mmCIF file of C-alpha atoms and ligand atoms in Angstrom:
data_model
loop_
_atom_site.group_PDB
_atom_site.id
_atom_site.type_symbol
_atom_site.label_atom_id
_atom_site.label_comp_id
_atom_site.label_asym_id
_atom_site.label_seq_id
_atom_site.Cartn_x
_atom_site.Cartn_y
_atom_site.Cartn_z
ATOM 1 C CA MET A 1 149.744 19.567 -62.695
ATOM 2 C CA GLY A 2 147.786 16.965 -60.783
ATOM 3 C CA GLY A 3 144.397 17.236 -62.537
ATOM 4 C CA TYR A 4 142.411 19.084 -59.850
ATOM 5 C CA GLU A 5 143.741 22.556 -60.682
ATOM 6 C CA ILE A 6 141.666 23.347 -63.766
ATOM 7 C CA GLU A 7 138.336 23.055 -61.915
ATOM 8 C CA PHE A 8 139.486 25.605 -59.321
ATOM 9 C CA VAL A 9 140.788 27.900 -62.082
ATOM 10 C CA LYS A 10 137.438 27.667 -63.901
ATOM 11 C CA GLU A 11 135.692 28.560 -60.644
ATOM 12 C CA ALA A 12 137.963 31.599 -60.248
ATOM 13 C CA PHE A 13 137.161 32.710 -63.821
ATOM 14 C CA ALA A 14 133.434 32.114 -63.336
ATOM 15 C CA SER A 15 133.490 34.314 -60.219
ATOM 16 C CA ASN A 16 135.428 36.995 -62.183
ATOM 17 C CA TRP A 17 137.907 37.403 -59.316
ATOM 18 C CA ILE A 18 141.029 38.144 -61.364
ATOM 19 C CA ALA A 19 142.994 40.076 -58.756
ATOM 20 C CA PRO A 20 145.862 39.755 -56.329
ATOM 21 C CA LEU A 21 143.342 38.750 -53.676
ATOM 22 C CA GLY A 22 139.973 37.001 -53.604
ATOM 23 C CA PRO A 23 138.169 33.926 -52.279
ATOM 24 C CA MET A 24 140.657 31.445 -53.819
ATOM 25 C CA VAL A 25 143.519 33.167 -51.997
ATOM 26 C CA ASP A 26 141.625 33.008 -48.696
ATOM 27 C CA ALA A 27 140.789 29.336 -49.235
ATOM 28 C CA PHE A 28 144.350 28.473 -50.297
ATOM 29 C CA GLU A 29 145.734 30.114 -47.147
ATOM 30 C CA ARG A 30 143.246 28.230 -44.976
ATOM 31 C CA GLU A 31 143.855 24.862 -46.623
ATOM 32 C CA PHE A 32 147.626 25.346 -46.660
ATOM 33 C CA ALA A 33 147.696 26.168 -42.937
ATOM 34 C CA GLN A 34 145.532 23.112 -42.243
ATOM 35 C CA THR A 35 147.749 20.847 -44.339
ATOM 36 C CA ILE A 36 150.934 21.689 -42.442
ATOM 37 C CA GLY A 37 149.416 22.497 -39.060
ATOM 38 C CA ALA A 38 150.327 26.185 -39.121
ATOM 39 C CA GLU A 39 148.188 28.750 -37.317
ATOM 40 C CA TYR A 40 148.193 31.626 -39.820
ATOM 41 C CA ALA A 41 149.251 31.764 -43.475
ATOM 42 C CA LEU A 42 149.662 34.556 -46.023
ATOM 43 C CA ALA A 43 149.852 33.793 -49.760
ATOM 44 C CA LEU A 44 152.426 35.925 -51.588
ATOM 45 C CA SER A 45 153.910 36.420 -55.044
ATOM 46 C CA SER A 46 157.073 34.449 -54.215
ATOM 47 C CA GLY A 47 159.075 32.743 -51.506
ATOM 48 C CA THR A 48 161.616 35.555 -51.776
ATOM 49 C CA ALA A 49 158.870 38.092 -50.967
ATOM 50 C CA ALA A 50 157.946 35.962 -47.935
ATOM 51 C CA ILE A 51 161.538 36.054 -46.648
ATOM 52 C CA HIS A 52 161.699 39.807 -47.251
ATOM 53 C CA LEU A 53 158.528 40.452 -45.210
ATOM 54 C CA ALA A 54 159.623 38.016 -42.475
ATOM 55 C CA LEU A 55 162.905 39.906 -42.072
ATOM 56 C CA ILE A 56 161.128 43.271 -41.934
ATOM 57 C CA LEU A 57 158.738 42.012 -39.252
ATOM 58 C CA ALA A 58 161.625 40.426 -37.340
ATOM 59 C CA GLY A 59 162.897 44.004 -37.050
ATOM 60 C CA VAL A 60 165.881 43.693 -39.411
ATOM 61 C CA SER A 61 167.050 47.019 -40.795
ATOM 62 C CA TYR A 62 170.081 48.938 -42.011
ATOM 63 C CA GLY A 63 173.424 47.829 -40.570
ATOM 64 C CA ASP A 64 172.050 44.729 -38.786
ATOM 65 C CA GLU A 65 173.595 41.283 -39.072
ATOM 66 C CA VAL A 66 171.557 38.190 -39.950
ATOM 67 C CA ILE A 67 172.836 34.624 -39.577
ATOM 68 C CA VAL A 68 172.054 32.350 -42.539
ATOM 69 C CA SER A 69 173.162 29.010 -43.977
ATOM 70 C CA THR A 70 175.896 29.351 -46.594
ATOM 71 C CA LEU A 71 174.827 26.224 -48.498
ATOM 72 C CA THR A 72 171.581 27.447 -50.016
ATOM 73 C CA PHE A 73 169.986 29.261 -52.936
ATOM 74 C CA SER A 74 170.768 32.992 -53.103
ATOM 75 C CA ALA A 75 167.138 33.920 -52.342
ATOM 76 C CA SER A 76 167.736 32.925 -48.690
ATOM 77 C CA ALA A 77 170.274 35.760 -48.388
ATOM 78 C CA ASN A 78 169.298 38.413 -50.956
ATOM 79 C CA PRO A 79 166.412 39.940 -48.951
ATOM 80 C CA ILE A 80 168.841 40.541 -46.052
ATOM 81 C CA VAL A 81 170.755 42.834 -48.399
ATOM 82 C CA TYR A 82 167.534 44.493 -49.678
ATOM 83 C CA LEU A 83 167.212 45.818 -46.119
ATOM 84 C CA GLY A 84 170.764 47.145 -45.936
ATOM 85 C CA ALA A 85 171.636 44.407 -43.432
ATOM 86 C CA ARG A 86 174.583 41.997 -43.692
ATOM 87 C CA PRO A 87 174.382 38.225 -44.013
ATOM 88 C CA VAL A 88 176.708 36.239 -41.740
ATOM 89 C CA PHE A 89 177.175 32.841 -43.362
ATOM 90 C CA ILE A 90 177.454 29.612 -41.397
ATOM 91 C CA ASP A 91 178.817 26.289 -42.607
ATOM 92 C CA SER A 92 176.857 23.045 -42.935
ATOM 93 C CA GLU A 93 177.064 19.930 -40.816
ATOM 94 C CA LYS A 94 177.767 16.647 -42.630
ATOM 95 C CA GLU A 95 174.831 14.851 -40.982
ATOM 96 C CA SER A 96 172.156 16.814 -42.844
ATOM 97 C CA TRP A 97 174.047 19.270 -45.128
ATOM 98 C CA ASN A 98 172.121 21.975 -43.234
ATOM 99 C CA ILE A 99 173.379 24.818 -41.037
ATOM 100 C CA ASP A 100 175.604 23.533 -38.219
ATOM 101 C CA PRO A 101 173.713 24.230 -34.932
ATOM 102 C CA SER A 102 176.836 24.284 -32.737
ATOM 103 C CA LEU A 103 178.465 26.791 -35.066
ATOM 104 C CA VAL A 104 175.302 28.931 -34.859
ATOM 105 C CA CYS A 105 175.525 28.852 -31.044
ATOM 106 C CA GLU A 106 179.232 29.729 -31.052
ATOM 107 C CA THR A 107 178.688 32.574 -33.485
ATOM 108 C CA ILE A 108 175.802 34.054 -31.493
ATOM 109 C CA VAL A 109 177.838 33.951 -28.266
ATOM 110 C CA LYS A 110 180.859 35.553 -29.998
ATOM 111 C CA LYS A 111 178.722 38.262 -31.599
ATOM 112 C CA VAL A 112 176.893 39.062 -28.359
ATOM 113 C CA LYS A 113 180.231 39.401 -26.524
ATOM 114 C CA LYS A 114 181.310 41.926 -29.140
ATOM 115 C CA GLY A 115 178.068 43.857 -28.586
ATOM 116 C CA LYS A 116 176.646 42.978 -32.003
ATOM 117 C CA LYS A 117 173.732 40.632 -31.381
ATOM 118 C CA PRO A 118 172.477 39.108 -34.661
ATOM 119 C CA LYS A 119 169.036 40.502 -35.498
ATOM 120 C CA ALA A 120 167.662 37.215 -36.877
ATOM 121 C CA VAL A 121 168.626 33.686 -37.930
ATOM 122 C CA VAL A 122 167.484 32.217 -41.255
ATOM 123 C CA VAL A 123 167.506 28.412 -41.158
ATOM 124 C CA VAL A 124 167.209 26.610 -44.514
ATOM 125 C CA ASP A 125 165.798 23.083 -44.948
ATOM 126 C CA LEU A 126 168.053 22.070 -47.817
ATOM 127 C CA TYR A 127 166.611 19.974 -50.637
ATOM 128 C CA GLY A 128 163.680 19.175 -48.368
ATOM 129 C CA GLN A 129 165.774 17.868 -45.471
ATOM 130 C CA PRO A 130 164.775 19.627 -42.230
ATOM 131 C CA ALA A 131 167.645 21.282 -40.372
ATOM 132 C CA ASN A 132 168.304 20.342 -36.747
ATOM 133 C CA ILE A 133 166.373 23.342 -35.498
ATOM 134 C CA ASP A 134 165.814 22.550 -31.782
ATOM 135 C CA PRO A 135 169.297 23.606 -30.575
ATOM 136 C CA ILE A 136 169.000 26.755 -32.733
ATOM 137 C CA LEU A 137 165.572 27.599 -31.276
ATOM 138 C CA ASN A 138 166.998 27.092 -27.776
ATOM 139 C CA ILE A 139 169.883 29.518 -28.094
ATOM 140 C CA CYS A 140 167.775 32.022 -30.011
ATOM 141 C CA GLU A 141 165.121 31.956 -27.307
ATOM 142 C CA GLN A 142 167.807 32.553 -24.697
ATOM 143 C CA TYR A 143 169.079 35.628 -26.556
ATOM 144 C CA GLU A 144 165.648 36.696 -27.915
ATOM 145 C CA ILE A 145 166.654 36.368 -31.557
ATOM 146 C CA PRO A 146 163.827 35.629 -34.019
ATOM 147 C CA VAL A 147 164.202 32.507 -36.194
ATOM 148 C CA ILE A 148 162.949 32.399 -39.778
ATOM 149 C CA GLU A 149 162.673 28.953 -41.338
ATOM 150 C CA ASP A 150 163.308 28.950 -45.085
ATOM 151 C CA ALA A 151 161.306 25.832 -45.935
ATOM 152 C CA ALA A 152 160.983 26.833 -49.606
ATOM 153 C CA GLU A 153 162.206 23.377 -50.631
ATOM 154 C CA ALA A 154 160.718 21.428 -47.726
ATOM 155 C CA LEU A 155 156.922 21.493 -48.025
ATOM 156 C CA GLY A 156 155.640 18.119 -46.805
ATOM 157 C CA ALA A 157 158.773 17.313 -44.792
ATOM 158 C CA THR A 158 158.714 16.868 -41.006
ATOM 159 C CA TYR A 159 161.071 17.472 -38.081
ATOM 160 C CA LYS A 160 160.345 15.215 -35.089
ATOM 161 C CA GLY A 161 156.902 14.600 -36.561
ATOM 162 C CA GLN A 162 155.979 18.281 -36.976
ATOM 163 C CA SER A 163 155.835 20.042 -40.373
ATOM 164 C CA ALA A 164 158.962 21.811 -41.544
ATOM 165 C CA GLY A 165 158.415 25.559 -41.628
ATOM 166 C CA THR A 166 156.269 25.710 -38.465
ATOM 167 C CA PHE A 167 159.033 26.114 -35.878
ATOM 168 C CA GLY A 168 160.400 29.651 -35.938
ATOM 169 C CA LEU A 169 158.681 33.008 -35.577
ATOM 170 C CA PHE A 170 158.095 32.692 -39.332
ATOM 171 C CA GLY A 171 158.226 29.919 -41.893
ATOM 172 C CA ILE A 172 158.356 30.528 -45.617
ATOM 173 C CA PHE A 173 157.489 28.326 -48.604
ATOM 174 C CA SER A 174 157.845 28.624 -52.377
ATOM 175 C CA PHE A 175 155.545 27.544 -55.207
ATOM 176 C CA ASN A 176 158.013 28.406 -57.949
ATOM 177 C CA GLY A 177 157.834 26.198 -61.030
ATOM 178 C CA ASN A 178 160.613 23.877 -59.869
ATOM 179 C CA LYS A 179 159.356 23.234 -56.341
ATOM 180 C CA ILE A 180 157.515 20.138 -55.103
ATOM 181 C CA ILE A 181 154.163 21.784 -55.769
ATOM 182 C CA THR A 182 153.773 24.917 -57.837
ATOM 183 C CA THR A 183 151.441 27.783 -58.688
ATOM 184 C CA SER A 184 153.879 28.705 -61.506
ATOM 185 C CA GLY A 185 155.174 31.338 -59.103
ATOM 186 C CA GLY A 186 154.219 32.137 -55.539
ATOM 187 C CA GLY A 187 155.057 31.790 -51.892
ATOM 188 C CA MET A 188 153.591 31.485 -48.400
ATOM 189 C CA LEU A 189 154.460 33.079 -45.089
ATOM 190 C CA VAL A 190 153.289 31.281 -41.946
ATOM 191 C CA SER A 191 153.397 32.163 -38.264
ATOM 192 C CA LYS A 192 151.778 31.398 -34.930
ATOM 193 C CA ARG A 193 151.311 35.139 -34.441
ATOM 194 C CA LYS A 194 148.145 36.587 -35.957
ATOM 195 C CA ASP A 195 149.316 40.171 -35.424
ATOM 196 C CA LEU A 196 152.452 39.541 -37.491
ATOM 197 C CA ILE A 197 150.593 37.881 -40.359
ATOM 198 C CA ASP A 198 148.042 40.733 -40.345
ATOM 199 C CA HIS A 199 150.865 43.254 -40.527
ATOM 200 C CA ALA A 200 152.584 41.272 -43.301
ATOM 201 C CA ARG A 201 149.303 41.220 -45.238
ATOM 202 C CA LYS A 202 149.099 44.996 -45.002
ATOM 203 C CA LEU A 203 152.729 45.486 -46.106
ATOM 204 C CA ALA A 204 152.176 43.076 -49.015
ATOM 205 C CA THR A 205 149.183 45.133 -50.187
ATOM 206 C CA GLN A 206 151.019 48.463 -50.576
ATOM 207 C CA ALA A 207 150.650 49.198 -46.835
ATOM 208 C CA ARG A 208 147.268 50.888 -47.071
ATOM 209 C CA ASP A 209 145.986 52.226 -43.777
ATOM 210 C CA PRO A 210 142.265 51.856 -43.071
ATOM 211 C CA ALA A 211 140.727 55.008 -44.601
ATOM 212 C CA PRO A 212 138.309 55.761 -47.450
ATOM 213 C CA HIS A 213 141.123 57.425 -49.413
ATOM 214 C CA TYR A 214 144.679 56.117 -49.910
ATOM 215 C CA GLU A 215 146.525 56.714 -46.639
ATOM 216 C CA HIS A 216 150.033 55.363 -45.957
ATOM 217 C CA SER A 217 152.079 55.489 -42.784
ATOM 218 C CA GLU A 218 154.697 52.917 -43.823
ATOM 219 C CA ILE A 219 156.420 51.687 -46.967
ATOM 220 C CA GLY A 220 154.520 48.918 -48.707
ATOM 221 C CA TYR A 221 155.107 46.257 -51.319
ATOM 222 C CA ASN A 222 153.106 44.656 -54.103
ATOM 223 C CA TYR A 223 153.581 41.075 -52.948
ATOM 224 C CA ARG A 224 150.125 39.453 -52.909
ATOM 225 C CA MET A 225 149.261 36.254 -54.773
ATOM 226 C CA SER A 226 146.803 36.357 -57.647
ATOM 227 C CA ASN A 227 143.432 34.676 -57.171
ATOM 228 C CA ILE A 228 144.064 32.595 -60.322
ATOM 229 C CA LEU A 229 147.372 31.254 -59.028
ATOM 230 C CA ALA A 230 145.806 30.470 -55.656
ATOM 231 C CA ALA A 231 143.269 28.345 -57.555
ATOM 232 C CA ILE A 232 146.165 26.335 -59.015
ATOM 233 C CA GLY A 233 147.635 26.071 -55.521
ATOM 234 C CA ARG A 234 144.430 24.600 -54.078
ATOM 235 C CA GLY A 235 144.520 21.883 -56.718
ATOM 236 C CA GLN A 236 148.213 21.226 -56.118
ATOM 237 C CA LEU A 237 147.694 20.832 -52.361
ATOM 238 C CA LYS A 238 145.560 17.794 -53.138
ATOM 239 C CA VAL A 239 148.538 16.005 -54.694
ATOM 240 C CA LEU A 240 151.205 17.108 -52.194
ATOM 241 C CA LYS A 241 151.181 13.796 -50.345
ATOM 242 C CA ASP A 242 151.539 11.846 -53.608
ATOM 243 C CA ARG A 243 154.366 14.115 -54.711
ATOM 244 C CA VAL A 244 156.302 13.570 -51.507
ATOM 245 C CA GLY A 245 155.688 9.839 -51.842
ATOM 246 C CA LYS A 246 156.939 9.875 -55.432
ATOM 247 C CA ARG A 247 160.044 11.942 -54.639
ATOM 248 C CA ARG A 248 160.904 9.650 -51.774
ATOM 249 C CA TYR A 249 160.411 6.676 -54.071
ATOM 250 C CA ILE A 250 162.785 8.212 -56.645
ATOM 251 C CA TYR A 251 165.410 8.694 -53.937
ATOM 252 C CA GLU A 252 165.014 5.070 -52.773
ATOM 253 C CA LYS A 253 165.242 3.808 -56.352
ATOM 254 C CA TYR A 254 168.465 5.724 -57.027
ATOM 255 C CA LYS A 255 169.832 4.490 -53.734
ATOM 256 C CA GLU A 256 168.967 0.889 -54.512
ATOM 257 C CA LEU A 257 170.664 1.107 -57.926
ATOM 258 C CA LEU A 258 173.725 3.106 -56.847
ATOM 259 C CA SER A 259 174.446 2.033 -53.291
ATOM 260 C CA ALA A 260 176.753 -0.788 -54.409
ATOM 261 C CA VAL A 261 178.867 1.652 -56.444
ATOM 262 C CA PRO A 262 181.950 2.646 -54.445
ATOM 263 C CA GLY A 263 182.480 6.379 -54.051
ATOM 264 C CA ILE A 264 178.823 7.399 -54.328
ATOM 265 C CA SER A 265 176.910 8.499 -51.243
ATOM 266 C CA PHE A 266 173.594 10.280 -50.735
ATOM 267 C CA GLN A 267 172.425 13.323 -48.793
ATOM 268 C CA PRO A 268 171.779 11.539 -45.504
ATOM 269 C CA GLU A 269 168.395 11.401 -43.800
ATOM 270 C CA THR A 270 168.661 12.323 -40.133
ATOM 271 C CA PRO A 271 166.870 10.368 -37.390
ATOM 272 C CA TYR A 272 164.899 13.507 -36.441
ATOM 273 C CA GLY A 273 163.758 14.549 -39.917
ATOM 274 C CA ARG A 274 161.677 13.083 -42.717
ATOM 275 C CA SER A 275 162.753 14.741 -45.957
ATOM 276 C CA ASN A 276 160.325 15.352 -48.813
ATOM 277 C CA ARG A 277 163.270 14.439 -51.071
ATOM 278 C CA TRP A 278 162.560 17.408 -53.310
ATOM 279 C CA LEU A 279 165.811 16.573 -55.098
ATOM 280 C CA THR A 280 167.928 13.459 -54.801
ATOM 281 C CA CYS A 281 171.522 14.610 -54.293
ATOM 282 C CA ILE A 282 174.673 12.530 -54.298
ATOM 283 C CA LEU A 283 178.315 13.028 -53.411
ATOM 284 C CA ILE A 284 180.960 11.607 -55.725
ATOM 285 C CA ASP A 285 184.288 10.725 -54.162
ATOM 286 C CA GLU A 286 186.684 11.033 -57.092
ATOM 287 C CA LYS A 287 189.315 8.642 -55.737
ATOM 288 C CA GLU A 288 186.875 5.886 -54.863
ATOM 289 C CA PHE A 289 184.530 6.323 -57.804
ATOM 290 C CA GLY A 290 187.128 6.990 -60.482
ATOM 291 C CA ALA A 291 185.612 10.145 -61.968
ATOM 292 C CA THR A 292 184.736 13.616 -60.736
ATOM 293 C CA ARG A 293 181.364 15.191 -60.162
ATOM 294 C CA GLU A 294 181.966 17.250 -63.292
ATOM 295 C CA ASP A 295 182.820 14.144 -65.383
ATOM 296 C CA VAL A 296 179.488 12.669 -64.334
ATOM 297 C CA ARG A 297 177.572 15.872 -65.000
ATOM 298 C CA LEU A 298 179.078 16.172 -68.486
ATOM 299 C CA ALA A 299 178.397 12.495 -69.251
ATOM 300 C CA LEU A 300 174.728 13.076 -68.350
ATOM 301 C CA ASP A 301 174.674 16.306 -70.345
ATOM 302 C CA ALA A 302 175.975 14.471 -73.427
ATOM 303 C CA GLU A 303 172.855 12.275 -73.167
ATOM 304 C CA LYS A 304 170.697 15.410 -72.833
ATOM 305 C CA ILE A 305 170.079 14.679 -69.158
ATOM 306 C CA GLU A 306 170.269 17.821 -67.046
ATOM 307 C CA ALA A 307 171.896 17.462 -63.636
ATOM 308 C CA ARG A 308 173.201 20.396 -61.626
ATOM 309 C CA PRO A 309 175.928 20.810 -59.049
ATOM 310 C CA VAL A 310 174.674 21.279 -55.498
ATOM 311 C CA TRP A 311 174.139 24.986 -54.593
ATOM 312 C CA LYS A 312 177.390 26.925 -54.672
ATOM 313 C CA PRO A 313 177.848 28.223 -51.104
ATOM 314 C CA MET A 314 176.990 31.885 -50.625
ATOM 315 C CA HIS A 315 180.395 32.715 -49.110
ATOM 316 C CA MET A 316 181.984 31.635 -52.429
ATOM 317 C CA GLN A 317 179.720 33.882 -54.504
ATOM 318 C CA PRO A 318 181.284 37.026 -55.975
ATOM 319 C CA VAL A 319 178.329 39.121 -54.824
ATOM 320 C CA PHE A 320 178.842 38.093 -51.176
ATOM 321 C CA LYS A 321 182.648 38.065 -51.130
ATOM 322 C CA GLU A 322 182.822 40.864 -48.545
ATOM 323 C CA CYS A 323 180.529 38.981 -46.139
ATOM 324 C CA GLU A 324 181.611 37.222 -42.997
ATOM 325 C CA VAL A 325 181.602 33.408 -42.886
ATOM 326 C CA PHE A 326 182.074 30.957 -40.017
ATOM 327 C CA GLY A 327 183.553 27.645 -41.156
ATOM 328 C CA GLY A 328 182.894 26.785 -44.782
ATOM 329 C CA ASN A 329 184.867 23.630 -45.542
ATOM 330 C CA VAL A 330 181.928 21.250 -45.243
ATOM 331 C CA ALA A 331 179.755 23.266 -47.628
ATOM 332 C CA GLU A 332 182.666 23.720 -50.046
ATOM 333 C CA GLU A 333 183.258 19.995 -50.201
ATOM 334 C CA ILE A 334 179.557 19.251 -50.715
ATOM 335 C CA PHE A 335 179.586 21.784 -53.554
ATOM 336 C CA ARG A 336 182.745 20.328 -55.097
ATOM 337 C CA ASN A 337 181.491 16.728 -55.056
ATOM 338 C CA GLY A 338 177.715 17.126 -54.952
ATOM 339 C CA LEU A 339 175.296 16.568 -57.808
ATOM 340 C CA CYS A 340 171.501 16.980 -57.892
ATOM 341 C CA LEU A 341 170.038 14.154 -59.955
ATOM 342 C CA PRO A 342 166.899 14.464 -62.085
ATOM 343 C CA SER A 343 164.081 14.046 -59.558
ATOM 344 C CA GLY A 344 160.870 15.235 -61.258
ATOM 345 C CA SER A 345 157.673 13.651 -59.953
ATOM 346 C CA ALA A 346 156.846 12.351 -63.465
ATOM 347 C CA MET A 347 160.029 10.245 -63.750
ATOM 348 C CA THR A 348 159.587 6.594 -64.683
ATOM 349 C CA ASP A 349 161.674 3.672 -63.421
ATOM 350 C CA GLU A 350 163.202 3.372 -66.906
ATOM 351 C CA GLU A 351 164.320 7.003 -66.792
ATOM 352 C CA ILE A 352 165.899 6.520 -63.377
ATOM 353 C CA GLU A 353 167.686 3.405 -64.677
ATOM 354 C CA LEU A 354 168.958 5.359 -67.681
ATOM 355 C CA VAL A 355 170.415 8.080 -65.437
ATOM 356 C CA VAL A 356 172.089 5.403 -63.305
ATOM 357 C CA ASP A 357 173.527 3.705 -66.393
ATOM 358 C CA VAL A 358 175.088 6.930 -67.628
ATOM 359 C CA ILE A 359 176.562 7.615 -64.175
ATOM 360 C CA LYS A 360 178.116 4.142 -64.041
ATOM 361 C CA LYS A 361 179.527 4.523 -67.565
ATOM 362 C CA ALA A 362 181.052 7.903 -66.716
ATOM 363 C CA LYS A 363 183.309 6.024 -64.374
ATOM 364 C CA LYS A 364 184.424 3.526 -67.033
ATOM 365 C CA LYS A 365 185.035 6.251 -69.607
ATOM 366 C CA ARG A 366 187.371 8.032 -67.263
ATOM 367 C CA LYS A 367 189.427 4.839 -66.656
HETATM 368 C C1 PLP B 1 163.226 28.586 -54.283
HETATM 369 C C2 PLP B 1 163.855 29.045 -53.033
HETATM 370 C C3 PLP B 1 163.591 30.316 -52.507
HETATM 371 C C4 PLP B 1 162.838 31.376 -53.236
HETATM 372 O O1 PLP B 1 161.544 31.081 -53.578
HETATM 373 P P1 PLP B 1 160.889 31.841 -54.846
HETATM 374 O O2 PLP B 1 159.455 31.470 -54.759
HETATM 375 O O3 PLP B 1 161.560 31.283 -56.063
HETATM 376 O O4 PLP B 1 161.116 33.289 -54.680
HETATM 377 C C5 PLP B 1 164.152 30.649 -51.282
HETATM 378 N N1 PLP B 1 164.937 29.798 -50.616
HETATM 379 C C6 PLP B 1 165.234 28.572 -51.101
HETATM 380 C C7 PLP B 1 166.100 27.685 -50.298
HETATM 381 C C8 PLP B 1 164.728 28.169 -52.336
HETATM 382 O O5 PLP B 1 165.046 26.975 -52.839
#
């Protein structure tokens, strides 16, 4: 927490608004939209709920196909399956580790030729690094395919100077406990279209029609954010800039200390995107470095330092083994050699140096 949250929470308690709606939720939505330059925002119980609603409002339903990055967290793809639709996974490009725009274009053209136009495209901004979304927006506009930007990890990042998550028909964000700012759990759906956000708000509130009694003409969900959690979110928004600054500092520090080590490289920063550096991720080239990613992870683990492999691509997951994938080698290699280093905003220089020391020693041990 940043210190501002408790005053907002006290205010929420004093007002006795302890509900999945209320003035804190309204204010959080307003302030969030202002912070990232989005037109309309809807606070929800999770980022996953936001993706689910975005897909529904993009018109995705049973039997449809939805294009999505393979190198991501499963929550980018799961809601596609909730709707009885099928994810079509696309490989990453090396430049950003994000979905490969030319492969997206090729896939759309191929699918359209076969008479199976994808119903939507979900673009993920991996580890806070914005994807190269312009070429994807172009082809999707041409074929009238809605784009959903999964910016769950990328709050505070920018693409060509504009906030990540504000490009597609919808953008989604997460305030889960591990994200760059948190409400303990929560999410946000943003859009330029007021009608869509209004409809999403209705669906998220059990889809009540306007009537004195309970009247329902569509299936609803219980997806709204609690007024108490929105109070935490308002406080967290005040420290977002600092958090991005700190995460970027941590990345730079690791880079400074590790760049001279042969066989270690970092998730690159593209010329068009400014990452929030949610997590600092490295690639370990076994031959050049002299130890594998797993050797390094275990060496850190032995010192009680938790580091995790980069997301295991969705097309390699047992649950998605029947799904179609285009390419896959780039994501597989990033998974095989990629490690997410400890990147918490509270890290000290000494802690970063300790992590670096253990990494360097892992190499010696192996030799
Ligand atoms: C965290 C995350 C989500 C899901 O957000 P929740 O708030 O945890 O439901 C979706 N996509 C990506 C890429 C994420 O990292």
